[in-house]
Coordinates of C-alpha atoms and ligand atoms in Angstrom, one line a residue:
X1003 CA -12.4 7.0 19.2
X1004 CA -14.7 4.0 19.4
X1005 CA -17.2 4.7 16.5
X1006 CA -20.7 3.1 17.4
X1007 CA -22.1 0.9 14.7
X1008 CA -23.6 3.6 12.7
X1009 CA -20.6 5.9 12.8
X1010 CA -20.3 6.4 9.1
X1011 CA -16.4 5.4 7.9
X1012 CA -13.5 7.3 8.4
X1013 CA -11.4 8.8 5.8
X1014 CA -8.4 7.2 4.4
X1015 CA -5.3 8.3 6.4
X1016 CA -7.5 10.4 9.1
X1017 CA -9.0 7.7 11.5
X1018 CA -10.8 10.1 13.6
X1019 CA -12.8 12.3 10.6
X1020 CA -15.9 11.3 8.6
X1021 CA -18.9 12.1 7.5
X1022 CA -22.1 12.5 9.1
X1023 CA -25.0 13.4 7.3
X1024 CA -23.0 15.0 4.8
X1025 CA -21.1 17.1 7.5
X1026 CA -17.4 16.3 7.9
X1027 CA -17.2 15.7 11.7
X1028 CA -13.7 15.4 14.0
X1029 CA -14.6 13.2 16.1
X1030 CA -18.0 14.1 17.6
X1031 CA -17.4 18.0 16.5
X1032 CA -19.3 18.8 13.1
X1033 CA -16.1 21.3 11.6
X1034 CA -18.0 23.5 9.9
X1035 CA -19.8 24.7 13.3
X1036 CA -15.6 24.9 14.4
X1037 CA -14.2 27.0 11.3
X1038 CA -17.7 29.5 11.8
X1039 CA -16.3 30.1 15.2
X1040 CA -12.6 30.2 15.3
X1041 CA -12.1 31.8 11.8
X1042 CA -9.6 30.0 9.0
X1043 CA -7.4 29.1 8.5
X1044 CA -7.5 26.8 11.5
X1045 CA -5.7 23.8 12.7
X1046 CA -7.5 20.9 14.6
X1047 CA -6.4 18.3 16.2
X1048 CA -7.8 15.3 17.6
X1049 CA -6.8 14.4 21.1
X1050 CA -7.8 10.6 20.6
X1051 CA -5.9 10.4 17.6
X1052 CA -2.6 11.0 19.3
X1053 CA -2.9 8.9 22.3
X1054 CA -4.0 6.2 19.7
X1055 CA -1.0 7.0 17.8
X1056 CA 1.3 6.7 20.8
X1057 CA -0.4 3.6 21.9
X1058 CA 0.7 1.6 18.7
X1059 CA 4.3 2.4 20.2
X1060 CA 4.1 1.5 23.4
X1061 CA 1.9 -1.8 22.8
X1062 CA 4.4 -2.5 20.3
X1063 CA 7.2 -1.9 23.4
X1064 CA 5.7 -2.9 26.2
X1065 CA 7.5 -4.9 28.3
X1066 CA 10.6 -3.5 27.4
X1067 CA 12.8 -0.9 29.2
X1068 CA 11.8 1.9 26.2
X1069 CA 11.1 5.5 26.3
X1070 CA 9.6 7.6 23.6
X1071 CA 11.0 10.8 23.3
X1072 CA 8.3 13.3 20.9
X1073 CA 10.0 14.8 18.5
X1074 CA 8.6 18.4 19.3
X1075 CA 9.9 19.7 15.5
X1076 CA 7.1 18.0 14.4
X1077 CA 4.4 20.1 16.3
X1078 CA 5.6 22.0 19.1
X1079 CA 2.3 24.0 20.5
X1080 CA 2.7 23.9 23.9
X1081 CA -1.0 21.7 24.5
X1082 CA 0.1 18.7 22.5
X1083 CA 3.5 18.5 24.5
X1084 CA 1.3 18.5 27.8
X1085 CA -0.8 15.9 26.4
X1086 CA 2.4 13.8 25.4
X1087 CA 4.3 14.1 28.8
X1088 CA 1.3 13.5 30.9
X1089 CA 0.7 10.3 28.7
X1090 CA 4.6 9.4 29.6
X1091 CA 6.4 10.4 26.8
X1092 CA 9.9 12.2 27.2
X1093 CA 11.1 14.6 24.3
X1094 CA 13.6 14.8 21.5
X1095 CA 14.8 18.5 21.2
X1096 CA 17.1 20.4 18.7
X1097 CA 17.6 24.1 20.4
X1098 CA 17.0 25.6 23.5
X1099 CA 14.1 27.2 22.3
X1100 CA 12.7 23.1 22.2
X1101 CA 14.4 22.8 25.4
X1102 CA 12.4 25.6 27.1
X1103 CA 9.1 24.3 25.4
X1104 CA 9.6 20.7 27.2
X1105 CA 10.6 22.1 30.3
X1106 CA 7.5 24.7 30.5
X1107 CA 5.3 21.8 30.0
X1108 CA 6.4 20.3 33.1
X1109 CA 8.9 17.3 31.2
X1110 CA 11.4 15.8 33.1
X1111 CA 14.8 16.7 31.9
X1112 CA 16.1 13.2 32.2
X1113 CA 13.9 12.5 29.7
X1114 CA 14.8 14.8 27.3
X1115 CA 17.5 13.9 24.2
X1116 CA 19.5 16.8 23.0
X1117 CA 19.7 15.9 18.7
X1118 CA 21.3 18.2 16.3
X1119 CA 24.3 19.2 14.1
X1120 CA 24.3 22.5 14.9
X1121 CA 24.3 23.0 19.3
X1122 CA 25.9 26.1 19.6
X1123 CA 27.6 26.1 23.2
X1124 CA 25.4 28.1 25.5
X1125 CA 22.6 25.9 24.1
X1126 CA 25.2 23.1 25.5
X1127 CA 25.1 25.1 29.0
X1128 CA 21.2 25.5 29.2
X1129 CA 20.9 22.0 28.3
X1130 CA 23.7 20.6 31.2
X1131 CA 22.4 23.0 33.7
X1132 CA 19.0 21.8 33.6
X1133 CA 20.4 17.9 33.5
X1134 CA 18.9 16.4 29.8
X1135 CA 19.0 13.1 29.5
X1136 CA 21.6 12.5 26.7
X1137 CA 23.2 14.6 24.2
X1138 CA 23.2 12.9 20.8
X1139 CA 26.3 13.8 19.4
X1140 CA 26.7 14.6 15.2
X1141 CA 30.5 15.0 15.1
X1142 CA 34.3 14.9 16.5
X1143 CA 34.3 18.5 16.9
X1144 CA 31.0 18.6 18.9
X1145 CA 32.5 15.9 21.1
X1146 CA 35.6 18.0 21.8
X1147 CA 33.5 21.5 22.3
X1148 CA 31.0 19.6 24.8
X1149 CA 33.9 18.1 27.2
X1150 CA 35.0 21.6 27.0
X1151 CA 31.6 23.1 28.1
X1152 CA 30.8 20.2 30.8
X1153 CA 34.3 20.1 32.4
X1154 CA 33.8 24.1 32.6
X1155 CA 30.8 24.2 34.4
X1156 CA 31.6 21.0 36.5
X1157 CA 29.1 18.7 34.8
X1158 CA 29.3 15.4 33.4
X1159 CA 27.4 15.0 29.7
X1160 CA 25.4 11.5 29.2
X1161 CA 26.5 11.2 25.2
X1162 CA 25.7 8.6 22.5
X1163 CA 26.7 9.2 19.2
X1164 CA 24.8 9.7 16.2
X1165 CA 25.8 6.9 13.6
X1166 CA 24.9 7.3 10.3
X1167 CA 24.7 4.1 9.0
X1168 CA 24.5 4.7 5.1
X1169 CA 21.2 2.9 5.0
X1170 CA 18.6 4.0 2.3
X1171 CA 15.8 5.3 4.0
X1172 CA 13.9 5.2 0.1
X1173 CA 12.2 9.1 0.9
X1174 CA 12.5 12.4 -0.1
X1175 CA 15.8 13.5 -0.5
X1176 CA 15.4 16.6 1.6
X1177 CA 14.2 14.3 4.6
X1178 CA 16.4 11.5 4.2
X1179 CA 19.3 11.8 6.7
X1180 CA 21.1 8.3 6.9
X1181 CA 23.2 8.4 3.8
X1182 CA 26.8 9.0 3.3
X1183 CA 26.1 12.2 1.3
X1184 CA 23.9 13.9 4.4
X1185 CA 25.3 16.4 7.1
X1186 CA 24.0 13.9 9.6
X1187 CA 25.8 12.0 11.9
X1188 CA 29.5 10.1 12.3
X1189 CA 29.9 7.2 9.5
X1190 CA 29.7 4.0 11.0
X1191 CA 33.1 3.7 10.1
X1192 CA 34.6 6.1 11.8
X1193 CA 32.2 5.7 14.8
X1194 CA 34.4 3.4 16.9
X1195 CA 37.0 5.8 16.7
X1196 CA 34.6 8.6 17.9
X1197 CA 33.9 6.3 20.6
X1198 CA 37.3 5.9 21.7
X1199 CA 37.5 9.7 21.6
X1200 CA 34.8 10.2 23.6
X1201 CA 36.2 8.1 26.1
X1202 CA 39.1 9.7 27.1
X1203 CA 37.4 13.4 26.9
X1204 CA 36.6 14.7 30.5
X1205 CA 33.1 15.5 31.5
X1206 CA 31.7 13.1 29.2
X1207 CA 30.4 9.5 30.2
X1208 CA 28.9 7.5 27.0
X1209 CA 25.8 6.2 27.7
X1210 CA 24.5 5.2 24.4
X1211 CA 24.2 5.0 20.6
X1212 CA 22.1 6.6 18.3
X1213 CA 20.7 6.5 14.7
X1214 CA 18.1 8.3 12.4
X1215 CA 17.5 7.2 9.1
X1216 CA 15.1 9.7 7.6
X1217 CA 11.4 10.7 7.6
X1218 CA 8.3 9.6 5.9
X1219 CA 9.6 6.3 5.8
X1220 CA 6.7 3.4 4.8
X1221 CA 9.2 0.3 4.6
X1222 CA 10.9 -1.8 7.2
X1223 CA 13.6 -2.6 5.2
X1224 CA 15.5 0.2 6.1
X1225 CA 15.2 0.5 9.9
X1226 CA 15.9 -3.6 10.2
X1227 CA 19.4 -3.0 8.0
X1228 CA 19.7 0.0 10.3
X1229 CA 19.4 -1.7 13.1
X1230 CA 21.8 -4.2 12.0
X1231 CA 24.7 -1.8 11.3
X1232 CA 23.7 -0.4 15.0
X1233 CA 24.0 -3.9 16.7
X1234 CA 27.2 -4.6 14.7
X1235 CA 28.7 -1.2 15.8
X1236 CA 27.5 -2.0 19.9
X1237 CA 29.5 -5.4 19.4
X1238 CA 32.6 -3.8 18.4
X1239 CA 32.5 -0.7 21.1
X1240 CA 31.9 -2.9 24.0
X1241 CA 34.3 -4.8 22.8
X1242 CA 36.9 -1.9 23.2
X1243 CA 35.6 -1.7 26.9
X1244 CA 33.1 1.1 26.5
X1245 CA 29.6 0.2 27.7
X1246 CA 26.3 1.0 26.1
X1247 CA 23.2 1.4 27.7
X1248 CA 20.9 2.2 25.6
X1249 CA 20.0 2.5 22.1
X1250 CA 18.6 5.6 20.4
X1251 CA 16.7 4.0 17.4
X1252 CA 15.5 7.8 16.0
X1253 CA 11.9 8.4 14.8
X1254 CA 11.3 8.9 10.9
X1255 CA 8.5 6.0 10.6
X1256 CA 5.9 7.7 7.6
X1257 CA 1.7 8.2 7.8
X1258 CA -0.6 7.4 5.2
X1259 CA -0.8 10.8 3.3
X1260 CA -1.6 9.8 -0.2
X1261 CA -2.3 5.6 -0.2
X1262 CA 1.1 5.3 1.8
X1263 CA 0.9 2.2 3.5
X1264 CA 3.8 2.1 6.3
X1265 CA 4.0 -0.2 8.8
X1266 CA 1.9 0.1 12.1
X1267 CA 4.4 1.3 14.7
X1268 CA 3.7 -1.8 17.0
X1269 CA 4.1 -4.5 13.7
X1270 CA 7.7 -2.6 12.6
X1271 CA 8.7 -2.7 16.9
X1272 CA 7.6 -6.5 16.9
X1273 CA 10.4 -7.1 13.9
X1274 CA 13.1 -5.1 15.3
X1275 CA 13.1 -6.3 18.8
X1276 CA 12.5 -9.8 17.1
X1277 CA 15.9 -9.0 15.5
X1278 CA 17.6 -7.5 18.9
X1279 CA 16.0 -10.3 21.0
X1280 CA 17.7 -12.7 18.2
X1281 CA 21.4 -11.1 18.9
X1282 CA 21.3 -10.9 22.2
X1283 CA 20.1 -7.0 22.8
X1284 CA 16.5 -7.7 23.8
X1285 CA 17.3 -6.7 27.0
X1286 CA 19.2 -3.3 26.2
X1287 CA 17.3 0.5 27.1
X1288 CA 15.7 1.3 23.9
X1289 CA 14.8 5.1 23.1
X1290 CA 12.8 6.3 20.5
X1291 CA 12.3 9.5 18.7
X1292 CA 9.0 9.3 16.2
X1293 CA 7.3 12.9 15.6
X1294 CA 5.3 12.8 12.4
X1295 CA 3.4 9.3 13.2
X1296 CA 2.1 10.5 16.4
X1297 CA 0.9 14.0 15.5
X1298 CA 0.8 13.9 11.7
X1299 CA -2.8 12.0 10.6
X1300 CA -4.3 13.2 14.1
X1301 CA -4.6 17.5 12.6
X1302 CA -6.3 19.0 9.6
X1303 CA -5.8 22.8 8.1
X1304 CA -9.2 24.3 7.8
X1305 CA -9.4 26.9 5.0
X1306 CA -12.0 28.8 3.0
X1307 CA -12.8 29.1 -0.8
X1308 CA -12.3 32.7 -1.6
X1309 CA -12.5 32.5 -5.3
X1310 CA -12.7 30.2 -8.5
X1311 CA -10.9 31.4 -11.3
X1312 CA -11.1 29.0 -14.2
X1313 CA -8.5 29.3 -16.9
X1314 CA -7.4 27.9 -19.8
X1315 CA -4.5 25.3 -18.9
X1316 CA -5.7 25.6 -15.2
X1317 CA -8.3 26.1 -12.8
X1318 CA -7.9 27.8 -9.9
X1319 CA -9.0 27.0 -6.7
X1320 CA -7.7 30.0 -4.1
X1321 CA -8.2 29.3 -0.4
X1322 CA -7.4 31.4 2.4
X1323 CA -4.4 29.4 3.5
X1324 CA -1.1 29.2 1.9
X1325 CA 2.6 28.0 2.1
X1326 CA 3.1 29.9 5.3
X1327 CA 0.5 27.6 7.3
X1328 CA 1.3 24.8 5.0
X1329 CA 4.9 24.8 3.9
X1330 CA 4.8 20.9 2.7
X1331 CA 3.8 21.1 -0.9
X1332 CA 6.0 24.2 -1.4
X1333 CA 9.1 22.8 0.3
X1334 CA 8.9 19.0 -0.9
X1335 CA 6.1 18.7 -3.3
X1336 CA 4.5 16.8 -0.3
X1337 CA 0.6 15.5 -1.5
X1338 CA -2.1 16.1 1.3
X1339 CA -5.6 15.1 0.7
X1340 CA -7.9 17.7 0.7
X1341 CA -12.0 17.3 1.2
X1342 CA -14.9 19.5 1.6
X1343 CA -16.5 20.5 5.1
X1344 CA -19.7 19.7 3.5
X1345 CA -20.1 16.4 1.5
X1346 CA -21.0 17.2 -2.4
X1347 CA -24.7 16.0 -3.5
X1348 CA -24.3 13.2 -5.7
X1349 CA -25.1 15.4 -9.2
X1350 CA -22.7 18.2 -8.0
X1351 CA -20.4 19.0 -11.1
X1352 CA -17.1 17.8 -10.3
X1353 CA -13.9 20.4 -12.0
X1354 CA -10.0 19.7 -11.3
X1355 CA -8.4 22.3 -9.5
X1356 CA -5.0 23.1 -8.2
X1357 CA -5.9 24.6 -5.0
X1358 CA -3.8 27.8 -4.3
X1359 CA -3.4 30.2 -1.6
X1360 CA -3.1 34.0 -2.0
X1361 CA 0.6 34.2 -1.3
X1362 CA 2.7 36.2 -4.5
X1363 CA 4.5 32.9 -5.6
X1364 CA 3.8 30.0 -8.0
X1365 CA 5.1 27.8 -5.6
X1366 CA 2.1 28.8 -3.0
X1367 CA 0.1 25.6 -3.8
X1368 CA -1.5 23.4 -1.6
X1369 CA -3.0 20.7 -4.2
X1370 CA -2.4 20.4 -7.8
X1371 CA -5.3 18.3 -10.3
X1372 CA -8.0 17.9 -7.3
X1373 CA -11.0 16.9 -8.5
X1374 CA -13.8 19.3 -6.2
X1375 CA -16.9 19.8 -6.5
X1376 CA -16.8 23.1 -4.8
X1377 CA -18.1 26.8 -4.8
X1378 CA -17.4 30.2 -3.5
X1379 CA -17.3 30.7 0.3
X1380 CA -17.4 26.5 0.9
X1381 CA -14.7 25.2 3.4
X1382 CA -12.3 22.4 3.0
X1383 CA -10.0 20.7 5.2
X1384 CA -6.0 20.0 4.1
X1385 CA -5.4 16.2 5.5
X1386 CA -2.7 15.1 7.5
X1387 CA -1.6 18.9 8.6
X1388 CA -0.6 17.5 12.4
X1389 CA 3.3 17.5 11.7
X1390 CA 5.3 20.2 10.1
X1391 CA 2.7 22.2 9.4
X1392 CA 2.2 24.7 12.5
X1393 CA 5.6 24.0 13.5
X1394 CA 7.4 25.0 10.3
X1395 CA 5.0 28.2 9.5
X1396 CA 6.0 31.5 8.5
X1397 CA 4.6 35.1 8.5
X1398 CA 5.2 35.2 5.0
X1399 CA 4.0 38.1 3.5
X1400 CA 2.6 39.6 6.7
X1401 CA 0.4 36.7 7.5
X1402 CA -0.5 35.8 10.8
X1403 CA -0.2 32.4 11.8
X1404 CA -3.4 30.0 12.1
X1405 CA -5.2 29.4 15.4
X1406 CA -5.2 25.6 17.0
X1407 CA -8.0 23.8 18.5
X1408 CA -7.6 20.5 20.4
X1409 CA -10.9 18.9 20.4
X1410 CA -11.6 16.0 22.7
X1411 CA -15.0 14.3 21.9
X1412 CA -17.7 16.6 21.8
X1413 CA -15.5 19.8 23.4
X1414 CA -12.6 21.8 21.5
X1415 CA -10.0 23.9 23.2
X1416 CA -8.5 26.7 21.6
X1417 CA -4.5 26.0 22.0
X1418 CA -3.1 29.0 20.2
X1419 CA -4.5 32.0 19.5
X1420 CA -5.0 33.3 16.0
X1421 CA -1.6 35.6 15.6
X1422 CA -2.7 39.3 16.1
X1423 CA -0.9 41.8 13.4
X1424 CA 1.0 43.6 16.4
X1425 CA 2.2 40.2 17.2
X1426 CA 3.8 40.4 13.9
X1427 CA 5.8 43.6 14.6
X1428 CA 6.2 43.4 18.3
X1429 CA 10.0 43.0 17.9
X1430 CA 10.5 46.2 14.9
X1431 CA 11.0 49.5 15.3
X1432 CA 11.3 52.3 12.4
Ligands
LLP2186 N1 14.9 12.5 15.4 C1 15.8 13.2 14.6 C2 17.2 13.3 14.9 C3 15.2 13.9 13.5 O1 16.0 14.6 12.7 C4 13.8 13.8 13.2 C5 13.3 14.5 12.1 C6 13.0 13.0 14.0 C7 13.6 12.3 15.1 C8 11.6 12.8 13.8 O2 11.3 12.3 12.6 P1 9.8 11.9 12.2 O3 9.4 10.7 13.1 O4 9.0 13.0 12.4 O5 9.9 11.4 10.8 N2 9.9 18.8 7.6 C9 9.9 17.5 7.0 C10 10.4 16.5 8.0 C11 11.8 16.8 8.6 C12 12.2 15.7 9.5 C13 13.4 16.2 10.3 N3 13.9 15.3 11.3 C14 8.6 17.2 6.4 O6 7.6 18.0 6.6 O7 8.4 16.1 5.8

């Protein structure tokens, strides 16, 4: 990732892509050379790009006592987890099934946060035998079924509770989770009492606090009123003699997918802990839980032109992937910039598109109004595919999922195979 003087720029919002005569290039890998050889639809991702992204976080909390916990729902693949627990980074899971990834990577279970609404209780069981870190806890009832699980099996659970400190995160409303009106969380009004609970359950020892505001968020605003609320609520739970350790500050901090411009993760860290230095809490154990701003800007989707069919409202650019590799425009209306493999001559006649994929739904889009200078059989990349792409695809009308490439300089790694169709129907019978 350090681009010698005549490395041409790179593209808004993907530091570690740009052109090199006229051939879009991840970082020393033309992609075109990539998609011939792997097939597309095909996800790459950029090995500098996340250690570059997790260095902003831990410049911006060094010095401190502070772990970042991954939060695998952002991009699970087994080679990315590797690459974030060798580079020290602990996990943030929400099933077993995240559980078993972390552990099969070789992650340390103390490490690991347990988050979710939904643990059903042999998750609970998998998740104390093997000794996680903390369970963040969403409700009074979870808090009662856990003692019962822990005190069963003759464990002791390390809990904070989830507040949900009814700050606006300002995002999409399916990915903003801090509000009063979300399933997320105890109010931070009836936390203290949750606390107090907590305290008198068997096999449970409280060990922290925890808060997640939302996702995609580009403002700090929200996390310093967040933190705010958090501080405030330590204050009044120590003061009822239950001690806090450490502070569970979520993830949810946003990329640059469309002009966004949130703050660099070491620039928002300096203003919070400017904030918990200045009440006293600089000294607490802070965890974090980011997933999209380590993983999200560092992957593209690699996908082929199979036809142009111009109409009369619309043209139509079809590709060969769809809302099953790419389920963010379909879900959220979510923009990702899209580019050609091969940079456009300067006279090439530019049409607007909305770029489609050959899944039977309207809502299979992956770009509407792009302006492309494009033809049959060319390949483009989808920007910003890192987080919730892979991790959130479907086999959607029989469609085998994508293959992944890591690529490290000048070498890429296939990290998942290209989904076979008896892979598809392993688990049917007739
Ligand atoms: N911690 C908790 C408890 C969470 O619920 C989430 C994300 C994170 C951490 C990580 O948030 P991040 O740093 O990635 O924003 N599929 C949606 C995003 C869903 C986020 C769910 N929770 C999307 O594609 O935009």
């Amino acid at each position: 990732m350090n681009p010698s003087p005549s490395t041409p720029a790179p593209l808004p919002g993907a530091p570690f892509l740009h052109y090199q005569d006229g051939q879009l290039m991840l970082e020393q890998l033309p992609l075109a050379e990539l998609a011939r050889q792997h097939g597309t639809p095909l996800f790459v991702y950029s090995k500098a790009a996340i250690l570059a992204a997790l260095a902003a976080y831990q410049r911006g909390l060094a010095g401190r006592q502070a772990l970042v916990c991954y939060a695998m729902k952002a991009n699970s693949s087994l080679a990315i987890l590797k690459l974030l627990a060798e580079a020290g980074c602990g996990f943030d899971i929400v099933s077993a099934g995240e559980l078993e990834r972390a552990l099969a990577v070789g992650a340390e279970p103390g490490k690991i946060v347990f988050s979710g609404v939904g643990k059903t209780r042999a998750e609970m069981r998998c998740a104390l035998e093997v000794g996680v870190g903390c369970f963040n806890i969403e409700s009074q009832a979870e808090l009662d079924v856990l003692s019962e699980v822990a005190t069963a099996g003759g464990h002791v659970a390390p809990i904070s509770i989830r507040v949900n400190p009814n700050v606006d995160a300002r995002t999409h409303p399916y990915i903003s989770t801090g509000l009063k009106g979300n399933k997320f969380g105890i109010a931070h009004e009836q936390a203290l009492a949750a606390y107090r609970h907590a305290a008198t359950l068997p096999g449970l020892r409280v060990t922290g606090i925890d808060c997640h505001i939302g996702s995609q968020i580009t403002e700090s605003t929200p996390y310093l009123e967040a933190m705010d609320r958090v501080l405030d609520l330590v204050t009044a739970i120590e003061a009822a003699g239950i001690p806090i350790q450490h502070i569970d500050f979520g993830g949810g901090l946003g990329i640059d997918y469309n002009g966004d411009t949130p703050p660099a993760a070491d620039l928002l860290w300096q203003q919070l802990l400017a904030k918990m230095d200045a009440r006293g809490f600089g000294k607490r154990r802070i965890l974090i839980e980011p997933g999209r701003s380590l993983v999200g800007n560092a992957g593209i989707c690699l996908t082929e032109v199979l036809f142009l069919k111009p109409g009369e409202q619309k043209n139509f650019c079809i590709v060969d992937a769809a809302m099953n590799d790419l389920p963010r425009p379909a879900l959220y209306e979510a923009f990702h910039r899209i580019v050609p493999l091969a940079e456009a001559a300067a006279d090439a006649v530019t049409t607007t598109y909305d770029v489609v994929g050959p899944v039977c739904e309207s809502g299979d889009w992956l770009g509407r109004d792009r302006a492309l200078a494009v033809r049959q059989g060319e390949l483009l990349a989808v920007l910003s595919a890192g987080a919730y792409c892979m991790s959130m695809a479907s086999n959607y009308n029989t469609r085998p999922r994508a293959a992944e490439l890591l690529v490290d300089g000048t070498s890429a790694r296939v990290i998942r195979q290209r989904e076979t169709l008896p892979d598809l129907w392993r688990a049917e019978s007739v």
